[in-house]
Structures are given as structure tokens and as C-alpha cells.
Coordinates of C-alpha atoms and ligand atoms in Angstrom, one line a residue:
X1 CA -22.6 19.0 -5.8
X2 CA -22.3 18.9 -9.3
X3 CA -22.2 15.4 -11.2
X4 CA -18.7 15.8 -11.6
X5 CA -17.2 12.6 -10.3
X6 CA -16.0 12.0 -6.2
X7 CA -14.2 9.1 -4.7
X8 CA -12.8 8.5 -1.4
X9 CA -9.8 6.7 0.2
X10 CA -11.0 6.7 4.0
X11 CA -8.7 5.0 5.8
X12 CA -8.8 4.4 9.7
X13 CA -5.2 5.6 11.2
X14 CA -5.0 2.4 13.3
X15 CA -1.3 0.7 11.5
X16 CA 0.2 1.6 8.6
X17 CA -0.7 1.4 5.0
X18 CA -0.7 -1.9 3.4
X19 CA -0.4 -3.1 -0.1
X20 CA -4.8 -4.0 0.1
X21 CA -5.7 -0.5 1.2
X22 CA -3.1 1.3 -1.0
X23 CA -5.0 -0.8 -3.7
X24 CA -7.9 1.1 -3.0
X25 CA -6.2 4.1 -2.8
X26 CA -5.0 3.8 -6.0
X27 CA -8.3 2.4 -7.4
X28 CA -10.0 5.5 -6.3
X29 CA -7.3 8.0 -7.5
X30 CA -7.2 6.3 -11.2
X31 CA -11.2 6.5 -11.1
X32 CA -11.0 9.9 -10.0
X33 CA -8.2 10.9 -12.4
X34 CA -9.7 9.0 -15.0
X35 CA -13.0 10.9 -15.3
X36 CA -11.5 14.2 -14.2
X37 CA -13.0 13.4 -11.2
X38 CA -11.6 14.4 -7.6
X39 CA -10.0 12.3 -5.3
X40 CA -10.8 12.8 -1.6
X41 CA -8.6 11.8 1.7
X42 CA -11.0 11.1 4.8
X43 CA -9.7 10.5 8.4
X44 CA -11.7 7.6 9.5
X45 CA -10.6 8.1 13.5
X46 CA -13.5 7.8 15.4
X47 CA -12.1 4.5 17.2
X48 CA -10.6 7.0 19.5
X49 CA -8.4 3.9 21.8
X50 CA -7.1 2.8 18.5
X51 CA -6.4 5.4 15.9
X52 CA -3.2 7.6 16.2
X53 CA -2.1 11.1 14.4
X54 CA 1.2 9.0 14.0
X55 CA -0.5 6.7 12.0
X56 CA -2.5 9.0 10.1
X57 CA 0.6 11.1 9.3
X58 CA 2.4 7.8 7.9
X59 CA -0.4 7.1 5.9
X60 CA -0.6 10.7 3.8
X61 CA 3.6 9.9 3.6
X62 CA 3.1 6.6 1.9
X63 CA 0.5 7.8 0.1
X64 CA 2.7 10.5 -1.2
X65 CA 5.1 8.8 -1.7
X66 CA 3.3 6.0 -4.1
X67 CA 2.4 9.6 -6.3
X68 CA -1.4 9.5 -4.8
X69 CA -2.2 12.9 -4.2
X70 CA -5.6 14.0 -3.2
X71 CA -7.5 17.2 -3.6
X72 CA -8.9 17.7 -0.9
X73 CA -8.3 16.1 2.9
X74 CA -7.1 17.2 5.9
X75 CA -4.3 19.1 4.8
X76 CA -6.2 20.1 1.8
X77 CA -9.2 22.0 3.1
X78 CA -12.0 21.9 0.6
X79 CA -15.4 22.5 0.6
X80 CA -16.8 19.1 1.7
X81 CA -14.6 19.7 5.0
X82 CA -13.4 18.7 7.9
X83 CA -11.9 16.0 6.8
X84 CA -11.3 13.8 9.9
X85 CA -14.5 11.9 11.7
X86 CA -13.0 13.7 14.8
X87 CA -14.3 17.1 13.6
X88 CA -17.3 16.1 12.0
X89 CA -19.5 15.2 15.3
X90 CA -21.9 17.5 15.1
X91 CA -22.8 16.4 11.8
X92 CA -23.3 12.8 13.2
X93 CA -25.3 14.0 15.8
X94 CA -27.8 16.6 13.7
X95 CA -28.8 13.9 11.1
X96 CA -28.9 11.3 13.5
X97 CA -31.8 14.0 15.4
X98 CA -33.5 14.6 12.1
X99 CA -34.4 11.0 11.8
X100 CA -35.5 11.4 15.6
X101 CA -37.6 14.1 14.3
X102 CA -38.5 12.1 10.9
X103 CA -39.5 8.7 13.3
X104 CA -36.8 7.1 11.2
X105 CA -34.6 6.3 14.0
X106 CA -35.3 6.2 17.7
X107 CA -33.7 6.6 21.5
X108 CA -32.9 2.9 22.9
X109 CA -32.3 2.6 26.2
X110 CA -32.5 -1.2 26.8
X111 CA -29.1 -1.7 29.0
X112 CA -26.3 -4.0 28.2
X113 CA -27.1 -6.6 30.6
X114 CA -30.7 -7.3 28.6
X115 CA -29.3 -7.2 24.9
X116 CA -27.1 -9.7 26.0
X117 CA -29.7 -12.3 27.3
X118 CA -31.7 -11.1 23.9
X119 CA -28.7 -12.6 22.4
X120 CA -27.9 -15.9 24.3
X121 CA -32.0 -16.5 24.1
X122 CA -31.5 -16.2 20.6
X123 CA -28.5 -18.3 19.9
X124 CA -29.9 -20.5 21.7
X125 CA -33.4 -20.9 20.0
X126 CA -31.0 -21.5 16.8
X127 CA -32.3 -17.8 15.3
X128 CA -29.8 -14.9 13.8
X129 CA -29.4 -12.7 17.0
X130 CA -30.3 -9.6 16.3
X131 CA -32.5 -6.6 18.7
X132 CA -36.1 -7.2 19.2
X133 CA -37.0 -3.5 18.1
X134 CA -38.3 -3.4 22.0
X135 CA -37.7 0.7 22.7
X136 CA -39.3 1.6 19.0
X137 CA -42.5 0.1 20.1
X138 CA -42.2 0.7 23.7
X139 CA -40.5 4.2 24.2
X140 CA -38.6 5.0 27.2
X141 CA -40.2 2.6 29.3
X142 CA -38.4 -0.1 29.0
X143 CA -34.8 1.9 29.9
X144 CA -32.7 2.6 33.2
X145 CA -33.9 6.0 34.1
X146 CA -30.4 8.5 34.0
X147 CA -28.4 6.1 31.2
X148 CA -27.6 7.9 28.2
X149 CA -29.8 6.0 25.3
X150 CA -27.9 4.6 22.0
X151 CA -30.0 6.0 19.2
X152 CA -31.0 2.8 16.4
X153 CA -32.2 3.2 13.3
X154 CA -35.7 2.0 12.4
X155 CA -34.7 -0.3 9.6
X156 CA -37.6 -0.9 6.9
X157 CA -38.9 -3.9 6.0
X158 CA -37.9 -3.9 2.5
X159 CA -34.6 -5.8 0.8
X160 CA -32.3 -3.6 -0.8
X161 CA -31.0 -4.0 -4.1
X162 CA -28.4 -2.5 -5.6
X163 CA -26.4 -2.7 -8.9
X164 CA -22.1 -3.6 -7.8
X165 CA -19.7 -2.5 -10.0
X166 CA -17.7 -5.8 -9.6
X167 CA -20.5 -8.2 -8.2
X168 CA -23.2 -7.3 -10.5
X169 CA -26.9 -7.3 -9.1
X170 CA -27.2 -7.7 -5.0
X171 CA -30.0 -8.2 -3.2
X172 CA -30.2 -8.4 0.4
X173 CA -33.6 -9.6 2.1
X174 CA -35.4 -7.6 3.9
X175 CA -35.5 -8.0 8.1
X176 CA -32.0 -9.6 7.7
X177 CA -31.0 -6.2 10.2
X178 CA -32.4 -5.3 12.8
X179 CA -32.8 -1.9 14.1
X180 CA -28.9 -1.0 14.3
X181 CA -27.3 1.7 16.5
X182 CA -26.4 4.9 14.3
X183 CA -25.0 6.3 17.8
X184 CA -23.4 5.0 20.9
X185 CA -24.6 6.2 24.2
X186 CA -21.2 8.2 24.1
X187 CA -22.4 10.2 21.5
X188 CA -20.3 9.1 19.3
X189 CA -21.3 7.7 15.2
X190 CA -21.7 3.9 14.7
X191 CA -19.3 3.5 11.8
X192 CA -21.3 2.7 9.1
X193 CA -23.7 6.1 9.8
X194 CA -20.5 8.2 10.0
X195 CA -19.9 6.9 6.8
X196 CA -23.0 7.5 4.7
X197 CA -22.8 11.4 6.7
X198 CA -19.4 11.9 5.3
X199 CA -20.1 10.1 1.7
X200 CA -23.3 12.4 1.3
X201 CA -22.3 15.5 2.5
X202 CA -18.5 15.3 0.1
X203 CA -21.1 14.5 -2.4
X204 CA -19.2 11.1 -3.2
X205 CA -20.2 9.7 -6.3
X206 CA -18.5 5.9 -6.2
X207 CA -17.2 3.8 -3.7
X208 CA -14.4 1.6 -4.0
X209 CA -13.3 -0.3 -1.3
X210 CA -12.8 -3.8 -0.5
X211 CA -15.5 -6.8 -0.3
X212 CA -14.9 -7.2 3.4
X213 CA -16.9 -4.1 3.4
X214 CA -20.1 -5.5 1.2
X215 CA -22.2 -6.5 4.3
X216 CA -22.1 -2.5 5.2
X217 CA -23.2 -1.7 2.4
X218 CA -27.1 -2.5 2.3
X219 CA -26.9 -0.9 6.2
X220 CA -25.6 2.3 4.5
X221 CA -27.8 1.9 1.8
X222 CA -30.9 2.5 4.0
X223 CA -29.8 5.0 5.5
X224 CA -28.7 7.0 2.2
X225 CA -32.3 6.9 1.7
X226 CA -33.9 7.4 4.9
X227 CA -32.0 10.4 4.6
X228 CA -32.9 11.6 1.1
X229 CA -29.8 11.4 0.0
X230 CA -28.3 9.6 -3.2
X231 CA -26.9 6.3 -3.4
X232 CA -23.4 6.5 -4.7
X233 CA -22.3 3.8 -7.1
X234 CA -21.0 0.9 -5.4
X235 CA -17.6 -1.2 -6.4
X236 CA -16.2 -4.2 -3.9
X237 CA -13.4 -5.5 -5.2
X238 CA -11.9 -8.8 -4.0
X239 CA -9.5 -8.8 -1.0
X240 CA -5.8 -9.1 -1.8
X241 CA -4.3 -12.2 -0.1
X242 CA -0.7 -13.3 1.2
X243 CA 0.8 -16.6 -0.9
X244 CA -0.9 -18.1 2.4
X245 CA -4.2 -17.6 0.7
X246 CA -5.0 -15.4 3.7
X247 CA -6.0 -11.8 3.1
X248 CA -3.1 -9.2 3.9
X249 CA -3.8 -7.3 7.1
X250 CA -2.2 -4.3 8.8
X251 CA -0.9 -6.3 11.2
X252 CA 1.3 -8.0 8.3
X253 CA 4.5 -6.0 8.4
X254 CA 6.0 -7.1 5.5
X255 CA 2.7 -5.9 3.2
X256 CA 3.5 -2.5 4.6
X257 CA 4.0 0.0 2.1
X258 CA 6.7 1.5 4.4
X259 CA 8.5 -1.7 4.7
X260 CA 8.8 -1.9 1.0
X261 CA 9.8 1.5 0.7
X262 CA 12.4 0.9 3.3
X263 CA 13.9 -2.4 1.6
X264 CA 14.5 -0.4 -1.4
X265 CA 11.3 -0.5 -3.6
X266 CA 10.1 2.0 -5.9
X267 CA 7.2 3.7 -5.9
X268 CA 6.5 3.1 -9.6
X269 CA 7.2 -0.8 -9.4
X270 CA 5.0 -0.8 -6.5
X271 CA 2.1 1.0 -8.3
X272 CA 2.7 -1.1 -10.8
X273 CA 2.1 -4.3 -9.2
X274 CA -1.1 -3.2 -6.9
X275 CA -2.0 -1.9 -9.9
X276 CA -2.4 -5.3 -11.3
X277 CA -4.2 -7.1 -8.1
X278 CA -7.4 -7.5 -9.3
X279 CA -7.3 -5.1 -12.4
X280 CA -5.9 -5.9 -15.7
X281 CA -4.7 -3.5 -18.2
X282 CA -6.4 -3.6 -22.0
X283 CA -3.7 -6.1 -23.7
X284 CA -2.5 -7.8 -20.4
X285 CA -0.3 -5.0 -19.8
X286 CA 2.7 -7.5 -19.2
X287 CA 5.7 -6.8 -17.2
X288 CA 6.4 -3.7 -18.9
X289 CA 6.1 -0.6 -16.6
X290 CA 3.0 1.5 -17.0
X291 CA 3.0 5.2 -15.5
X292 CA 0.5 6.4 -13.2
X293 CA -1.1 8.6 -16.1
X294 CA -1.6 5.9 -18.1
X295 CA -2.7 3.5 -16.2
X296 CA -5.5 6.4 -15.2
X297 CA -6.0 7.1 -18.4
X298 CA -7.0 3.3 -19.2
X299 CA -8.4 2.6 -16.1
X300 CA -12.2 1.3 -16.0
X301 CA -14.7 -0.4 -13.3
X302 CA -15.6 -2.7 -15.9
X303 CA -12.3 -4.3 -15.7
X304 CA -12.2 -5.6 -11.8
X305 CA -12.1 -9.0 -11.5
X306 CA -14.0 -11.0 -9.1
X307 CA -11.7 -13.2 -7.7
X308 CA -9.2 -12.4 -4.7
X309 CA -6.1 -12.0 -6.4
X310 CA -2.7 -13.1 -4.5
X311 CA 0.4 -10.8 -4.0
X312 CA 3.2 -11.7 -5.4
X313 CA 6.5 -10.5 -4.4
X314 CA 8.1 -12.2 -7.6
X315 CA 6.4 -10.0 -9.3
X316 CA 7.2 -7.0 -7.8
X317 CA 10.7 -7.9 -8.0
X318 CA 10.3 -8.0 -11.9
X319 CA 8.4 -4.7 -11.8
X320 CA 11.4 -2.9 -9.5
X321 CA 14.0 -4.1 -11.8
X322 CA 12.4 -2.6 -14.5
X323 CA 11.8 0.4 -12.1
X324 CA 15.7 0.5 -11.7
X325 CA 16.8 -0.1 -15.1
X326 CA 14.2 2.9 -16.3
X327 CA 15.2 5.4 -13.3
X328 CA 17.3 8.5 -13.3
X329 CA 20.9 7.9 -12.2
X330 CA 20.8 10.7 -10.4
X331 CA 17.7 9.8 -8.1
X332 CA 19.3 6.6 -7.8
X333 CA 22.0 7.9 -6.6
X334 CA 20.4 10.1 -3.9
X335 CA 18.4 6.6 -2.9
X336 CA 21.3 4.4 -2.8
X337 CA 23.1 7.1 -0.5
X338 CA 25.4 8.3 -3.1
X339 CA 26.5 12.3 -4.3
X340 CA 24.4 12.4 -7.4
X341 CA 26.9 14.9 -9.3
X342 CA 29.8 12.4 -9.1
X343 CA 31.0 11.0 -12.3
X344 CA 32.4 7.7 -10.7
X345 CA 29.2 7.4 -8.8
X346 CA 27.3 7.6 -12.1
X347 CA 29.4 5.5 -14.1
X348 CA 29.0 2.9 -11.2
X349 CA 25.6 3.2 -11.3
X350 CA 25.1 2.6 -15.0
X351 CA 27.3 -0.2 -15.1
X352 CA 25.6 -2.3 -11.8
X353 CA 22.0 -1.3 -12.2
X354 CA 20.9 -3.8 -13.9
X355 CA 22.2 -6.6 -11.3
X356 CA 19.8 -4.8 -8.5
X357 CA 16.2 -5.9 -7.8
X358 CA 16.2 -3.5 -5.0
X359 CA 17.8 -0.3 -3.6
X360 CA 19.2 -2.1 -1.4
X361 CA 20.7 -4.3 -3.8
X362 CA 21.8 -1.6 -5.7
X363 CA 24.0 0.2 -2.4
X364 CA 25.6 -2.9 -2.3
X365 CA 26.8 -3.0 -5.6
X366 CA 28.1 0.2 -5.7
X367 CA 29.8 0.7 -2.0
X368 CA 32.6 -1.5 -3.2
X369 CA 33.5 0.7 -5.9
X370 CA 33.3 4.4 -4.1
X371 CA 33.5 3.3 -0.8
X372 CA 36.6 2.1 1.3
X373 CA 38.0 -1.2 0.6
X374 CA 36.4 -3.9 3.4
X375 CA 36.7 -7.6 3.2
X376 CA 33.9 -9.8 3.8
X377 CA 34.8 -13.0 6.1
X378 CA 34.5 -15.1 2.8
X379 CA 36.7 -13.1 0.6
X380 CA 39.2 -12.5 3.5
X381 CA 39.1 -16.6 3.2
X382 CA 40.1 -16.6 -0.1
X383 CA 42.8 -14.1 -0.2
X384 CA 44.4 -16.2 2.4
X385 CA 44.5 -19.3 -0.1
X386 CA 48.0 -20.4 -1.1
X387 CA 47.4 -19.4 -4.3
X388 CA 46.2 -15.9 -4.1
X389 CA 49.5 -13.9 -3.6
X390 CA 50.5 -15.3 -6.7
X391 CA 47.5 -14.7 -8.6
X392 CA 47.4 -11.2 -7.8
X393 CA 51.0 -10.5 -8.1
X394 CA 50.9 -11.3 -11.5
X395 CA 47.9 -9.6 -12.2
X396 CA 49.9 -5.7 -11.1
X397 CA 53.0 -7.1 -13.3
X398 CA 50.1 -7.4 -16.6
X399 CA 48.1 -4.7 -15.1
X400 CA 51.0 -2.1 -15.3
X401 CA 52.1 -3.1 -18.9
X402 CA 48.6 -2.8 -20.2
X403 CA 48.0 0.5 -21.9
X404 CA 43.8 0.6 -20.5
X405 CA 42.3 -1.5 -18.5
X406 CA 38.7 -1.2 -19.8
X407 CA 36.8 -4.8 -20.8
X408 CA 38.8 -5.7 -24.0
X409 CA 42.0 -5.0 -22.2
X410 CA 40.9 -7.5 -18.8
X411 CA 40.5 -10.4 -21.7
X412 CA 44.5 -10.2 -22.4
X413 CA 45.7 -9.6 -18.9
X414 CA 44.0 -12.1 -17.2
X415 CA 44.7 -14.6 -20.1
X416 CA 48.7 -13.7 -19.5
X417 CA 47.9 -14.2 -15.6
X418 CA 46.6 -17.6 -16.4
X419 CA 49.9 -18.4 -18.1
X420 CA 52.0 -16.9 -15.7
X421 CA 50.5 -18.7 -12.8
X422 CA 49.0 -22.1 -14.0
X423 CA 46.0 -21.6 -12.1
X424 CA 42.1 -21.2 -13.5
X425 CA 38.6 -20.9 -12.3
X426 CA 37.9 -19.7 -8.7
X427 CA 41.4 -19.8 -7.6
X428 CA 41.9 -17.2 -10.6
X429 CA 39.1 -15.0 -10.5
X430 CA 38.8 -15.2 -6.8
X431 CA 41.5 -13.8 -5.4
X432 CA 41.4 -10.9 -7.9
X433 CA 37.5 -9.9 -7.5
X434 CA 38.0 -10.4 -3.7
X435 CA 41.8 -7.8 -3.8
X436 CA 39.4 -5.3 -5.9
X437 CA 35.9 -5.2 -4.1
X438 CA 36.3 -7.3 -0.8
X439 CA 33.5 -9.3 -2.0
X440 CA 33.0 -13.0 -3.6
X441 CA 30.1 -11.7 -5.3
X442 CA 29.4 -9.1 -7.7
X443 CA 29.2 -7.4 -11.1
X444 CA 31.3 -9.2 -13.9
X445 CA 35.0 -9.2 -13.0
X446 CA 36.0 -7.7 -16.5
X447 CA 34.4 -4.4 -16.0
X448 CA 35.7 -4.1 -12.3
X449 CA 39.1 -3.1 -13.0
X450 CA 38.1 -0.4 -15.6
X451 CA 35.2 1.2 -13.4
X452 CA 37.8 1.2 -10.5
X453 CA 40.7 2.8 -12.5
X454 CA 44.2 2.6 -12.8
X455 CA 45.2 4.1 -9.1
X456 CA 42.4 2.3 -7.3
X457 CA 43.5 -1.1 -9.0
X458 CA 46.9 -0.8 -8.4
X459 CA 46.5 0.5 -4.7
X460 CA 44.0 -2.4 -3.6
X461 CA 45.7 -4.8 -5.2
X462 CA 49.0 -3.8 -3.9
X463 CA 48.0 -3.8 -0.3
X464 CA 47.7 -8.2 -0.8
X465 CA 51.4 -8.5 -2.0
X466 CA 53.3 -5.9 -0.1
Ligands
LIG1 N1 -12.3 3.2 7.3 C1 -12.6 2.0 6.6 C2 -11.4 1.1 6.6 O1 -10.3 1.5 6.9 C3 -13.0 2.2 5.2 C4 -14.4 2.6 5.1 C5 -15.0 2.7 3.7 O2 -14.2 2.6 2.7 O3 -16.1 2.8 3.5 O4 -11.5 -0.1 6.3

């Protein structure tokens, strides 16, 4: 492979994606993107009882969605392919002989039952358990004659040191590993050799991935050069935790990427907030949106900060306002539900938007202007106050005499209502916004009437006075 640079998002399909591993996603894409570097999608399914081609399939959709394409991955043959652990056995298994061959890694066949008294004999003699090397010294003897061995790795006696993009300098002391297992006696990869197969043979060049991954990384670190390979560069960036300090785990629904998507976020203000776990922008970046290109063009390792960095869905909510206020009326239109080549619809949307922090939000504000009239319980309350027949009677009478009934125009009619009726404050506006939109809350009452128009006005409000 050329030096050209390679990263990696290799997530396992086993839940879906969550606002820490699309960080990494998107950490590897700017990298990628900023050095003209390719981005690479890798199926990490070898946990066959847990992974799922539903998963996987949501995964590539959020990832799509979010504007993270990759170049190549499973749907994107390349040359570094297959691109699922699935289909890349026989790799596993043919480096996993060459160390056989290269008495760098060796058959174990010591049964379950005695590396578990290893273990407890250990514990107990206060020492870190790990495997007494017994079948690299001893061979075959010392197996269950017809078991399938687990093949381990002979792990030198040196420490490993190695340079982090985010940590700085590393060092791990030699003989804290034992001889580890590179693969099971189901023929199947241990993790952590899959891994260094796959990240050699895409000719990865940088890692990114989170720190609960750092304690792999000396393990895969040997093995990179037991098997002659390269070590790629290596960046662990801080976990992202929940506003309960605890780090955000698949199992966390509402750090899904789909749940966001579903409760009406946008891609963009999402982007923009993972952007900023962990990663600051030259100049702070602020609130202010910042498009995927340019936040690849001014992305940099050097700029990862140490520290676990806590989501914050304020912050998002500032980000998808902005996100909202910036976006096409015509796609929000289409999100909200809404014919996009509608004038009312459009004209709606301009005038609500910036009331909505979410999608959701925003249908909500807009249904009550293109939609049919329905009351909520509250506003069904308050057109049944004493005062609201009144109110809105007076309010056709001044509606039908005024020449528009745009903003300026509200200001003299509901003045003359106010005259006319003797009443003010909620038991004014109420009953009016309620008549108009079946709702207590809402954009500002002066611009509902002239958004409605004339015919809508007069046939809502007409419906409470007949
Ligand atoms: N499959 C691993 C995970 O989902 C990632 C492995 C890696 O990035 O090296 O956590």
C-alpha cells in the first residue's frame, strides 16, 4: 500500500450506533478527508451469538445519514476486501499458521477445567492471573488427546512502547501478558488478532478509536511485529460520558443516533456537537454551525483533548436550532411531513422555524396552520370560559372591517376588541389563539391571523359563535 493515508471505523453490529462510536466515525472520516486519505467501513461480526445483519444495516443507515460515507466496505468492494470478519477467516487462520511455522505462536491444549485452577491458584497467591506458558514449553503433552487446541501467541519479553496521538509516550512493561489466545479452539480469531490481520492487510495507517480500547493496543502491537508488519499510528481519545459521568453505551437508547434522528434532529447539528466532544475547533468554534468540509478541512490529531468530555443535549439543542434556522424550507418541509411545493406550507415554515429546536417541534408548529382545526383539552377549556364568545365575536365584527389582516393590521383590531369587550390579558388573547390554532401555545398571536388568511380566520373563528 502506498503511504497514502487509511483509517477505519470497525464497528461490531451488536446495537445501534451511538453518539461515542459515531465520534469515532466521524474522527476517522475528518482524518481521512483531511489528508486525502480514505476512509474504510469494517464489519467487526465475529461474535457470531451477538452481532446481527440488522444491526450492521442500521449502522451504514446512520452512518449515511450523519454524511459519513466510506470508500470502501462491504458495500463498497475495494481492494483491501472482504470487508466483514465473517469472510475474512482464512486470513485469521493462515497468519495465525505462519507464526506456527515462525515458533511465534503455538497449539495449547491445556482444557478449561486446568486454566481455571491456574486462575483461582493465582488469585489466590495475590498474583495477576494470567497462563503459565505450560503447552509452549511442554508441547502436546500436557493436552486432552481429540480436543481441538486454542493457538496462543508467544508474547516476548520486552515492553512495548509506543508514541499516542492523544496520550503522548506509553509504555507497557514487559511480561504484563501472558501468552494470549490469537484463536479459539473453534477456529475462530481472538479479537484483538483479527484486528491487527484486518488493519495490516487494508494497509491502515492510523487508528482512532476510543481509550477503552488502549489495553489492546500493546497486545496488537506485538503481534504487528511478530508479524513483520507496520505499526499504524495510534490515537485513543477519551470516552464520551452521559451527564451521569458514566460513559454512553449501546445499551443507552437515548445516545442512539437513530433515536435522535427519530426525535427530529439533524444530521448537521448532530455532527456538529460530536464534533465537539473531545475536539475543539481553531478559535473555539462557538455555537455557530461548521460544515462537514470544514470541519475536515481543519481537523488535526494534535487537537484531542485528554479528558472525557460529557454530552450535552443543551448543546445540541442550540446546534439544531441553528441547524433549522439555516435549512432549506423545502427539506424541512419533506421532514416535518409537509408538500414541499406548497406556498402556505412554506410561508408557515418561514414564519415558525425559528420557535423549533427539533423536527418535531417544528410539525407541531405548523399542523395547526395547514392541518384541520383540533382543540387540545386546554384550549377547549378556554373557549368554554364566559368570556370567550364575546371575545371572539368581536374579533369577526373588527376582522371583517379591516382591509388586511397581516401584523400591523392585528395591532388595531385587537386594540378595538379590547374596547369593545372590556377584557385584557389571557381572557383576550386566549380565546382567540385557541378559535385560530386549537392550541394555548404557539407562534406570536399577531402573525397567526395573517399566515392563516382571511377565509381560514373567518371560518374557525365562526364555528365558536354560531
Ligand atoms: N469492534 C470494536 C468496537 O466496536 C472496534 C475495534 C477497533 O476500533 O479497533 O468497539
Amino acid at each position: 500500500m502506498s503511504a497514502q493515508v487509511r483509517t477505519r471505523f470497525a464497528p461490531s453490529p451488536t446495537g445501534y450506533l451511538h453518539l461515542g462510536n459515531a465520534r469515532t466515525a466521524l474522527f476517522n472520516w475528518l482524518y481521512a478527508r483531511h489528508c486525502n486519505g480514505s476512509f474504510i467501513l469494517r464489519i467487526e461480526d465475529t461474535d457470531t451469538l451477538r452481532s446481527s445483519p440488522a444491526f450492521e444495516t442500521a449502522i451504514m443507515e446512520d452512518l449515511r445519514w450523519l454524511g459519513l460515507e466510506w470508500d470502501e466496505g462491504p458495500d463498497a468492494p475495494g481492494q483491501a476486501g472482504p470487508y466483514r470478519q465473517s469472510e475474512r477467516l482464512r486470513f485469521y487462520s493462515s497468519y495465525a499458521q505462519w507464526l506456527v511455522r515462525h515458533e511465534a505462536a503455538y497449539p495449547c491444549w491445556c482444557t478449561k477445567e486446568r486454566l481455571a485452577e491456574l486462575k483461582a491458584s493465582q488469585i489466590k497467591a495475590g498474583v495477576a492471573p494470567r497462563y503459565d506458558n505450560r503447552c509452549r514449553e511442554a508441547g502436546p503433552q500436557g493436552g486432552v488427546s481429540g480436543a481441538m487446541p486454542v493457538i496462543r501467541f508467544k508474547t516476548p519479553h520486552r515492553p512495548v512502547r509506543f508514541i499516542d496521538e492523544v496520550h503522548g509516550a506509553l509504555t507497557f512493561e514487559a511480561g504484563a501478558y501472558g501468552d494470549f489466545v490469537i484463536i479459539g479452539s473453534d477456529g475462530v480469531a481472538a479479537y484483538n488478532f483479527a484486528v491487527v490481520v484486518d488493519d495490516a492487510l487494508m494497509g491502515i495507517t492510523h487508528v482512532i478509536r476510543g481509550d477503552d480500547h488502549l489495553s489492546n493496543t500493546p497486545r496488537q502491537i506485538m503481534l504487528f511485529q511478530a508479524l513483520g508488519f507496520g505499526v499504524p499510528v495510534y490515537a485513543h481519545v477519551p470516552l464520551v460520558l452521559g451527564t451521569d459521568k458514566a460513559p454512553l453505551s449501546k445499551r443507552d437508547d437515548a445516545a442512539s443516533i437513530f433515536t435522535l434522528r427519530d426525535a427530529g434532529y439533524l444530521p448537521e447539528a448532530v455532527i456538529n456537537s460530536i464534533a465537539r466532544l473531545g475536539w475543539t475547533p481553531v478559535g473555539g468554534g462557538g455555537d455557530g454551525l461548521i460544515e462537514l468540509a470544514a470541519l475536515a478541512g481543519s481537523f488535526d490529531l494534535k487537537r484531542l483533548s485528554r479528558s472525557a468530555s460529557v454530552f450535552d443535549m443543551a448543546r445540541l439543542k442550540v446546534f439544531n436550532k441553528a441547524a433549522i434556522a439555516a435549512a432549506d424550507v423545502s427539506r424541512l418541509a419533506s421532514l416535518a411531513g409537509y408538500p414541499t411545493d406548497v406556498v402556505d406550507v412554506a410561508e408557515v415554515i418561514a414564519a415558525v422555524r425559528a420557535n423549533a429546536a427539533t423536527v418535531a417541534d417544528l410539525k407541531g408548529l405548523i399542523s395547526p396552520f395547514i392541518d384541520e382545526l383540533t382543540l387540545t383539552a386546554e384550549a377547549a377549556e378556554c373557549l368554554a370560559q364566559s368570556q370567550a364568545k364575546a371575545v371572539i365575536k368581536a374579533f369577526l365584527d373588527e376582522a371583517a372591517k379591516a382591509a388586511s389582516l397581516d401584523e400591523a393590521a392585528y395591532e388595531g383590531i385587537i386594540k378595538a376588541v379590547k374596547i369593545a369587550t372590556g377584557e385584557k390579558g389571557r381572557r383576550l388573547f386566549m380565546p382567540i389563539r385557541c378559535g385560530l390554532t386549537g392550541m394555548t401555545e404557539g407562534i406570536e398571536l399577531a402573525k397567526i391571523p395573517g399566515l392563516l388568511g382571511r377565509k381560514k380566520v373567518m371560518d374557525r373563528l365562526g364555528r365558536f359563535v354560531g
